[in-house]
Amino acid sequence: MTEVLVLVDHIDGAVRKTTGELLTAARRLGEASAVFVGTGFEAAQADLARYGAAKVYRVEDPAVTDHLVAPTAEVLAQLVAQASPAAVLLPSSPEGKETAARLAIKTESGLITDAIDVQPGGDGVQTQQSAFAAAYTVSATITRGTPIVTIKPNSIAAEEAPGAAAEETVTVTLSEAATAARIVDRTEKAASGRPQLTEAAIVVSGGRGTGGDFNPVEAFADSLGAAVGASRAAVDAGWYPHANQVGQTGVQVSPQLYVAAGISGAIQHRAGMQTSKTIVAINKDPEAPIFELVDFGIVGDLFTVLPQATEEIQARKG
Amino acid sequence: MNIVVCVKHVPDAQSDRGFEADHTTDREGVDGLLSELDEYAIEAALALVEAAGGEVTALTIGPDDAADAIKKALQMGADKGVHILDDAIAGSDAPATSLVLAEAITKIGEVDIVLTGMASTDGTMGVLPAMLAERLGLPQITLASELSVEGGTARIRRDGDAASESIEATLPAVVSVTDRINEPRYPSFKGIMAAKKKPVETWGLADLGVDAARVGLTGAWTRVLEVVPRPPRAAGQIITDEGAGGRALAEFLATHKFA
Ligand SMILES: Cc1cc2nc3c(=O)[nH]c(=O)nc-3n(C[C@H](O)[C@H](O)[C@H](O)COP(=O)(O)OP(=O)(O)OC[C@H]3O[C@@H](n4cnc5c(N)ncnc54)[C@H](O)[C@@H]3O)c2cc1C
């Protein structure tokens, strides 16, 4: 069977949920081959096997991870030449999209970003995407080269299927151009103890309406095991870290449940959450545009509604 | 320092955006404007040139209306504009767009920094800066929330969800900036008047030596099969809190197995 390359998203071998989703999608198109770049291979191998990677290409050269994006694209281009895969799948993270972009030019291949579904079809691979803040669904196919697709987290359900995850070490010779942008300093973000925003099944976000007090938002989120997000207004005010910003210029989330508290629902915010399956809003203003999107809305003060809901959820848990 | 800022004219996100019969973005039926994320790139370019001297060129590809994007950049303070206008370009995908931009940047020549926004507000792919770097063979330092240039080296801060990185490259380089980098200026009255006298060149594909078969719908490496409006969301249930709103929320979440 033809190979399908999947770029593994991980932090020192801790494999992110999106990788299981990508491997699941890859198995629809052919035989899944994971491409693992960086340190922590041993920790990752079992996870990659669990989601059906038949093979894992292992690239450990620090020159690849010490430089931004371009070396990873060269690694993938080398593997595309070597394995002639049916497709290359990458996560729709900024790094995933930029790597895909360079790979597309290198291999003269069509690129589709932010796919929410991938199936065999069209001219080989058929994708679905959301456009214009999820007002449209677009089906597309790739007509040239090796289809390159980046897939949005939480769009495809990861399914386990045992694979051999057979290791194959890859040695790379990087060009000078690939190592031109040097990462000279790196500060890891402190873990919040909550689920990762793009991966979470439930996201609870706070906006300007919190007035800077995220306690009720966080307590409510924790009662649901949710990740916490924020509007740009809350981030700009310095109330919550930028890494948690949901929207056009923050992260795009697509959870089972999205709760917006004290958020008006500006188009730029909607661009980051409109594909959520179920949407709930709490807002003092009955005219707030966020109510156009909701499955359940409460016109009220988040400082009374959220604590009461949190208490009730705790009580039901017993 | 010579900076080229790539800008895009996009349908206003506040309007009813849609598609044409050939699946390309409808640019006729809705008001257009300079993609607001490009304003940050223009501001970053102006700040660099104000500090170190040099010239800012605003570069765009698009139909006639796209001249408005250049005009806005000139009003903000860019020195000159280049408009790539050619009917054959309509329907181009990102690889074709990056090809045309790369050829235009090469023709402009002597460029120290190619600056872009983080993504367009219509296509939202965010892949063009990386494609440009690949095509031009230049270092890519993208998604900058901070940018400084010293002694021929550019340094940026890039904030990801797992880490914040400091990244360096020797110029010339391709730099993209996020909406956290600065506060874009509004054009002043003086700026608006001055813009009218600034030079804008219009080039076609022939001027760039780009074969028309490599761009547009025919040159695209992807093909749209179908565009379907998303079914309107069923109107939700909205209640007013009169003391039991929180419990009603908990009830809703329990019914839907979230709690
Ligand atoms: C280039 C650009 C990019 C952008 N990118 C993003 C982005 O990625 N993400 C994003 O979120 N925004 C983004 N924005 C900003 C966006 O346009 C809005 O300004 C922002 O989303 C507003 O945040 P908000 O809803 O928290 O604040 P507001 O719009 O001020 O809304 C606050 C809401 O809280 C309600 N409220 C107040 N007090 C209470 C209370 N006690 N209880 C309940 N409700 C209360 C109010 O009724 C109001 O509806 C961007 C803007 C630009 C120009």
PDB file of N, CA and C in Angstrom, chain B residues 16-80:
ATOM      1  N   ASP B  16     -21.398  40.625   3.873  1.00  0.00           N
ATOM      2  CA  ASP B  16     -21.842  39.269   3.598  1.00  0.00           C
ATOM      3  C   ASP B  16     -20.906  38.627   2.577  1.00  0.00           C
ATOM      4  N   ARG B  17     -19.836  37.986   3.047  1.00  0.00           N
ATOM      5  CA  ARG B  17     -18.851  37.458   2.105  1.00  0.00           C
ATOM      6  C   ARG B  17     -19.360  36.167   1.458  1.00  0.00           C
ATOM      7  N   GLY B  18     -18.948  35.977   0.192  1.00  0.00           N
ATOM      8  CA  GLY B  18     -19.410  34.778  -0.497  1.00  0.00           C
ATOM      9  C   GLY B  18     -18.525  34.425  -1.673  1.00  0.00           C
ATOM     10  N   PHE B  19     -19.046  33.531  -2.518  1.00  0.00           N
ATOM     11  CA  PHE B  19     -18.257  33.020  -3.641  1.00  0.00           C
ATOM     12  C   PHE B  19     -18.970  33.268  -4.960  1.00  0.00           C
ATOM     13  N   GLU B  20     -18.182  33.336  -6.043  1.00  0.00           N
ATOM     14  CA  GLU B  20     -18.713  33.398  -7.401  1.00  0.00           C
ATOM     15  C   GLU B  20     -19.033  31.994  -7.883  1.00  0.00           C
ATOM     16  N   ALA B  21     -19.669  31.935  -9.079  1.00  0.00           N
ATOM     17  CA  ALA B  21     -20.032  30.630  -9.645  1.00  0.00           C
ATOM     18  C   ALA B  21     -18.800  29.750  -9.878  1.00  0.00           C
ATOM     19  N   ASP B  22     -17.640  30.372 -10.184  1.00  0.00           N
ATOM     20  CA  ASP B  22     -16.430  29.562 -10.423  1.00  0.00           C
ATOM     21  C   ASP B  22     -15.698  29.258  -9.112  1.00  0.00           C
ATOM     22  N   HIS B  23     -16.363  29.457  -7.990  1.00  0.00           N
ATOM     23  CA  HIS B  23     -15.833  29.154  -6.655  1.00  0.00           C
ATOM     24  C   HIS B  23     -14.743  30.117  -6.181  1.00  0.00           C
ATOM     25  N   THR B  24     -14.503  31.190  -6.948  1.00  0.00           N
ATOM     26  CA  THR B  24     -13.538  32.161  -6.447  1.00  0.00           C
ATOM     27  C   THR B  24     -14.259  33.139  -5.521  1.00  0.00           C
ATOM     28  N   THR B  25     -13.477  33.840  -4.699  1.00  0.00           N
ATOM     29  CA  THR B  25     -14.055  34.785  -3.755  1.00  0.00           C
ATOM     30  C   THR B  25     -14.792  35.890  -4.502  1.00  0.00           C
ATOM     31  N   ASP B  26     -15.992  36.205  -4.054  1.00  0.00           N
ATOM     32  CA  ASP B  26     -16.761  37.305  -4.631  1.00  0.00           C
ATOM     33  C   ASP B  26     -16.113  38.624  -4.207  1.00  0.00           C
ATOM     34  N   ARG B  27     -15.532  39.335  -5.169  1.00  0.00           N
ATOM     35  CA  ARG B  27     -14.894  40.612  -4.864  1.00  0.00           C
ATOM     36  C   ARG B  27     -15.681  41.793  -5.438  1.00  0.00           C
ATOM     37  N   GLU B  28     -16.798  41.498  -6.106  1.00  0.00           N
ATOM     38  CA  GLU B  28     -17.595  42.546  -6.740  1.00  0.00           C
ATOM     39  C   GLU B  28     -18.743  42.975  -5.839  1.00  0.00           C
ATOM     40  N   GLY B  29     -19.415  41.983  -5.280  1.00  0.00           N
ATOM     41  CA  GLY B  29     -20.670  42.242  -4.589  1.00  0.00           C
ATOM     42  C   GLY B  29     -20.506  42.821  -3.194  1.00  0.00           C
ATOM     43  N   VAL B  30     -19.276  42.894  -2.709  1.00  0.00           N
ATOM     44  CA  VAL B  30     -19.079  43.369  -1.335  1.00  0.00           C
ATOM     45  C   VAL B  30     -18.020  44.461  -1.299  1.00  0.00           C
ATOM     46  N   ASP B  31     -18.064  45.276  -0.270  1.00  0.00           N
ATOM     47  CA  ASP B  31     -17.053  46.321  -0.122  1.00  0.00           C
ATOM     48  C   ASP B  31     -15.712  45.696   0.212  1.00  0.00           C
ATOM     49  N   GLY B  32     -14.675  46.287  -0.347  1.00  0.00           N
ATOM     50  CA  GLY B  32     -13.339  45.795  -0.050  1.00  0.00           C
ATOM     51  C   GLY B  32     -12.550  46.800   0.763  1.00  0.00           C
ATOM     52  N   LEU B  33     -11.473  46.326   1.355  1.00  0.00           N
ATOM     53  CA  LEU B  33     -10.579  47.211   2.089  1.00  0.00           C
ATOM     54  C   LEU B  33      -9.229  46.539   2.249  1.00  0.00           C
ATOM     55  N   LEU B  34      -8.249  47.301   2.726  1.00  0.00           N
ATOM     56  CA  LEU B  34      -6.949  46.722   3.024  1.00  0.00           C
ATOM     57  C   LEU B  34      -7.123  45.726   4.165  1.00  0.00           C
ATOM     58  N   SER B  35      -6.646  44.492   3.966  1.00  0.00           N
ATOM     59  CA  SER B  35      -6.736  43.482   5.018  1.00  0.00           C
ATOM     60  C   SER B  35      -6.163  44.082   6.299  1.00  0.00           C
ATOM     61  N   GLU B  36      -6.952  44.094   7.371  1.00  0.00           N
ATOM     62  CA  GLU B  36      -6.518  44.862   8.541  1.00  0.00           C
ATOM     63  C   GLU B  36      -5.239  44.296   9.156  1.00  0.00           C
ATOM     64  N   LEU B  37      -4.974  43.016   8.922  1.00  0.00           N
ATOM     65  CA  LEU B  37      -3.732  42.449   9.465  1.00  0.00           C
ATOM     66  C   LEU B  37      -2.500  42.981   8.732  1.00  0.00           C
ATOM     67  N   ASP B  38      -2.689  43.532   7.528  1.00  0.00           N
ATOM     68  CA  ASP B  38      -1.562  44.112   6.798  1.00  0.00           C
ATOM     69  C   ASP B  38      -1.166  45.479   7.354  1.00  0.00           C
ATOM     70  N   GLU B  39      -2.090  46.126   8.054  1.00  0.00           N
ATOM     71  CA  GLU B  39      -1.762  47.435   8.628  1.00  0.00           C
ATOM     72  C   GLU B  39      -0.601  47.307   9.613  1.00  0.00           C
ATOM     73  N   TYR B  40      -0.541  46.168  10.298  1.00  0.00           N
ATOM     74  CA  TYR B  40       0.546  45.967  11.267  1.00  0.00           C
ATOM     75  C   TYR B  40       1.892  45.854  10.553  1.00  0.00           C
ATOM     76  N   ALA B  41       1.876  45.254   9.369  1.00  0.00           N
ATOM     77  CA  ALA B  41       3.113  45.114   8.590  1.00  0.00           C
ATOM     78  C   ALA B  41       3.562  46.475   8.066  1.00  0.00           C
ATOM     79  N   ILE B  42       2.589  47.270   7.609  1.00  0.00           N
ATOM     80  CA  ILE B  42       2.933  48.610   7.117  1.00  0.00           C
ATOM     81  C   ILE B  42       3.524  49.438   8.250  1.00  0.00           C
ATOM     82  N   GLU B  43       2.869  49.383   9.406  1.00  0.00           N
ATOM     83  CA  GLU B  43       3.360  50.142  10.557  1.00  0.00           C
ATOM     84  C   GLU B  43       4.774  49.706  10.942  1.00  0.00           C
ATOM     85  N   ALA B  44       5.015  48.401  10.940  1.00  0.00           N
ATOM     86  CA  ALA B  44       6.344  47.886  11.299  1.00  0.00           C
ATOM     87  C   ALA B  44       7.389  48.389  10.306  1.00  0.00           C
ATOM     88  N   ALA B  45       7.029  48.410   9.018  1.00  0.00           N
ATOM     89  CA  ALA B  45       7.962  48.881   7.990  1.00  0.00           C
ATOM     90  C   ALA B  45       8.266  50.361   8.182  1.00  0.00           C
ATOM     91  N   LEU B  46       7.206  51.145   8.438  1.00  0.00           N
ATOM     92  CA  LEU B  46       7.398  52.585   8.608  1.00  0.00           C
ATOM     93  C   LEU B  46       8.282  52.864   9.816  1.00  0.00           C
ATOM     94  N   ALA B  47       8.060  52.116  10.896  1.00  0.00           N
ATOM     95  CA  ALA B  47       8.856  52.334  12.113  1.00  0.00           C
ATOM     96  C   ALA B  47      10.332  52.038  11.844  1.00  0.00           C
ATOM     97  N   LEU B  48      10.613  50.969  11.112  1.00  0.00           N
ATOM     98  CA  LEU B  48      12.008  50.614  10.819  1.00  0.00           C
ATOM     99  C   LEU B  48      12.673  51.692   9.972  1.00  0.00           C
ATOM    100  N   VAL B  49      11.955  52.162   8.963  1.00  0.00           N
ATOM    101  CA  VAL B  49      12.534  53.161   8.053  1.00  0.00           C
ATOM    102  C   VAL B  49      12.668  54.518   8.744  1.00  0.00           C
ATOM    103  N   GLU B  50      11.730  54.831   9.609  1.00  0.00           N
ATOM    104  CA  GLU B  50      11.846  56.090  10.348  1.00  0.00           C
ATOM    105  C   GLU B  50      13.082  56.077  11.245  1.00  0.00           C
ATOM    106  N   ALA B  51      13.435  54.894  11.764  1.00  0.00           N
ATOM    107  CA  ALA B  51      14.586  54.803  12.653  1.00  0.00           C
ATOM    108  C   ALA B  51      15.899  54.724  11.878  1.00  0.00           C
ATOM    109  N   ALA B  52      15.899  54.027  10.757  1.00  0.00           N
ATOM    110  CA  ALA B  52      17.175  53.730  10.104  1.00  0.00           C
ATOM    111  C   ALA B  52      17.287  54.287   8.692  1.00  0.00           C
ATOM    112  N   GLY B  53      16.252  54.968   8.217  1.00  0.00           N
ATOM    113  CA  GLY B  53      16.276  55.483   6.857  1.00  0.00           C
ATOM    114  C   GLY B  53      15.914  54.402   5.866  1.00  0.00           C
ATOM    115  N   GLY B  54      15.630  54.816   4.633  1.00  0.00           N
ATOM    116  CA  GLY B  54      15.284  53.838   3.615  1.00  0.00           C
ATOM    117  C   GLY B  54      13.939  54.134   3.004  1.00  0.00           C
ATOM    118  N   GLU B  55      13.396  53.122   2.354  1.00  0.00           N
ATOM    119  CA  GLU B  55      12.204  53.335   1.560  1.00  0.00           C
ATOM    120  C   GLU B  55      11.241  52.165   1.721  1.00  0.00           C
ATOM    121  N   VAL B  56       9.945  52.481   1.774  1.00  0.00           N
ATOM    122  CA  VAL B  56       8.932  51.433   1.893  1.00  0.00           C
ATOM    123  C   VAL B  56       8.106  51.369   0.606  1.00  0.00           C
ATOM    124  N   THR B  57       8.073  50.200   0.003  1.00  0.00           N
ATOM    125  CA  THR B  57       7.256  49.982  -1.191  1.00  0.00           C
ATOM    126  C   THR B  57       6.096  49.065  -0.833  1.00  0.00           C
ATOM    127  N   ALA B  58       4.880  49.505  -1.145  1.00  0.00           N
ATOM    128  CA  ALA B  58       3.710  48.642  -0.923  1.00  0.00           C
ATOM    129  C   ALA B  58       3.427  47.885  -2.206  1.00  0.00           C
ATOM    130  N   LEU B  59       3.334  46.565  -2.100  1.00  0.00           N
ATOM    131  CA  LEU B  59       3.154  45.702  -3.271  1.00  0.00           C
ATOM    132  C   LEU B  59       1.849  44.942  -3.134  1.00  0.00           C
ATOM    133  N   THR B  60       1.030  44.970  -4.168  1.00  0.00           N
ATOM    134  CA  THR B  60      -0.198  44.184  -4.117  1.00  0.00           C
ATOM    135  C   THR B  60      -0.459  43.501  -5.462  1.00  0.00           C
ATOM    136  N   ILE B  61      -1.217  42.420  -5.398  1.00  0.00           N
ATOM    137  CA  ILE B  61      -1.746  41.778  -6.597  1.00  0.00           C
ATOM    138  C   ILE B  61      -3.255  41.864  -6.486  1.00  0.00           C
ATOM    139  N   GLY B  62      -3.939  42.183  -7.563  1.00  0.00           N
ATOM    140  CA  GLY B  62      -5.392  42.169  -7.489  1.00  0.00           C
ATOM    141  C   GLY B  62      -6.007  42.970  -8.599  1.00  0.00           C
ATOM    142  N   PRO B  63      -7.344  42.877  -8.724  1.00  0.00           N
ATOM    143  CA  PRO B  63      -8.032  43.655  -9.747  1.00  0.00           C
ATOM    144  C   PRO B  63      -7.952  45.157  -9.459  1.00  0.00           C
ATOM    145  N   ASP B  64      -8.580  45.969 -10.312  1.00  0.00           N
ATOM    146  CA  ASP B  64      -8.507  47.428 -10.183  1.00  0.00           C
ATOM    147  C   ASP B  64      -8.661  47.943  -8.761  1.00  0.00           C
ATOM    148  N   ASP B  65      -9.679  47.404  -8.066  1.00  0.00           N
ATOM    149  CA  ASP B  65      -9.981  47.872  -6.714  1.00  0.00           C
ATOM    150  C   ASP B  65      -8.803  47.727  -5.750  1.00  0.00           C
ATOM    151  N   ALA B  66      -7.927  46.779  -6.049  1.00  0.00           N
ATOM    152  CA  ALA B  66      -6.815  46.512  -5.141  1.00  0.00           C
ATOM    153  C   ALA B  66      -5.903  47.725  -4.998  1.00  0.00           C
ATOM    154  N   ALA B  67      -6.017  48.659  -5.951  1.00  0.00           N
ATOM    155  CA  ALA B  67      -5.246  49.901  -5.843  1.00  0.00           C
ATOM    156  C   ALA B  67      -5.552  50.619  -4.534  1.00  0.00           C
ATOM    157  N   ASP B  68      -6.766  50.389  -3.997  1.00  0.00           N
ATOM    158  CA  ASP B  68      -7.144  51.005  -2.717  1.00  0.00           C
ATOM    159  C   ASP B  68      -6.234  50.554  -1.583  1.00  0.00           C
ATOM    160  N   ALA B  69      -5.785  49.306  -1.644  1.00  0.00           N
ATOM    161  CA  ALA B  69      -4.915  48.794  -0.580  1.00  0.00           C
ATOM    162  C   ALA B  69      -3.579  49.539  -0.614  1.00  0.00           C
ATOM    163  N   ILE B  70      -3.086  49.777  -1.847  1.00  0.00           N
ATOM    164  CA  ILE B  70      -1.832  50.537  -1.982  1.00  0.00           C
ATOM    165  C   ILE B  70      -2.037  51.970  -1.514  1.00  0.00           C
ATOM    166  N   LYS B  71      -3.178  52.536  -1.907  1.00  0.00           N
ATOM    167  CA  LYS B  71      -3.466  53.921  -1.534  1.00  0.00           C
ATOM    168  C   LYS B  71      -3.430  54.082  -0.006  1.00  0.00           C
ATOM    169  N   LYS B  72      -4.043  53.143   0.685  1.00  0.00           N
ATOM    170  CA  LYS B  72      -4.064  53.226   2.158  1.00  0.00           C
ATOM    171  C   LYS B  72      -2.642  53.149   2.712  1.00  0.00           C
ATOM    172  N   ALA B  73      -1.830  52.255   2.127  1.00  0.00           N
ATOM    173  CA  ALA B  73      -0.442  52.127   2.589  1.00  0.00           C
ATOM    174  C   ALA B  73       0.329  53.422   2.345  1.00  0.00           C
ATOM    175  N   LEU B  74       0.086  54.042   1.201  1.00  0.00           N
ATOM    176  CA  LEU B  74       0.767  55.309   0.888  1.00  0.00           C
ATOM    177  C   LEU B  74       0.302  56.408   1.840  1.00  0.00           C
ATOM    178  N   GLN B  75      -0.996  56.388   2.147  1.00  0.00           N
ATOM    179  CA  GLN B  75      -1.528  57.401   3.073  1.00  0.00           C
ATOM    180  C   GLN B  75      -0.918  57.233   4.468  1.00  0.00           C
ATOM    181  N   MET B  76      -0.678  55.992   4.855  1.00  0.00           N
ATOM    182  CA  MET B  76      -0.054  55.754   6.164  1.00  0.00           C
ATOM    183  C   MET B  76       1.408  56.208   6.163  1.00  0.00           C
ATOM    184  N   GLY B  77       2.033  56.219   4.965  1.00  0.00           N
ATOM    185  CA  GLY B  77       3.406  56.708   4.924  1.00  0.00           C
ATOM    186  C   GLY B  77       4.363  55.951   4.018  1.00  0.00           C
ATOM    187  N   ALA B  78       3.898  54.886   3.373  1.00  0.00           N
ATOM    188  CA  ALA B  78       4.767  54.183   2.426  1.00  0.00           C
ATOM    189  C   ALA B  78       5.172  55.141   1.307  1.00  0.00           C
ATOM    190  N   ASP B  79       6.349  54.893   0.688  1.00  0.00           N
ATOM    191  CA  ASP B  79       6.877  55.839  -0.289  1.00  0.00           C
ATOM    192  C   ASP B  79       6.355  55.618  -1.693  1.00  0.00           C
ATOM    193  N   LYS B  80       6.181  54.358  -2.071  1.00  0.00           N
ATOM    194  CA  LYS B  80       5.693  54.113  -3.420  1.00  0.00           C
ATOM    195  C   LYS B  80       4.925  52.799  -3.480  1.00  0.00           C
TER     196      LYS B  80
END
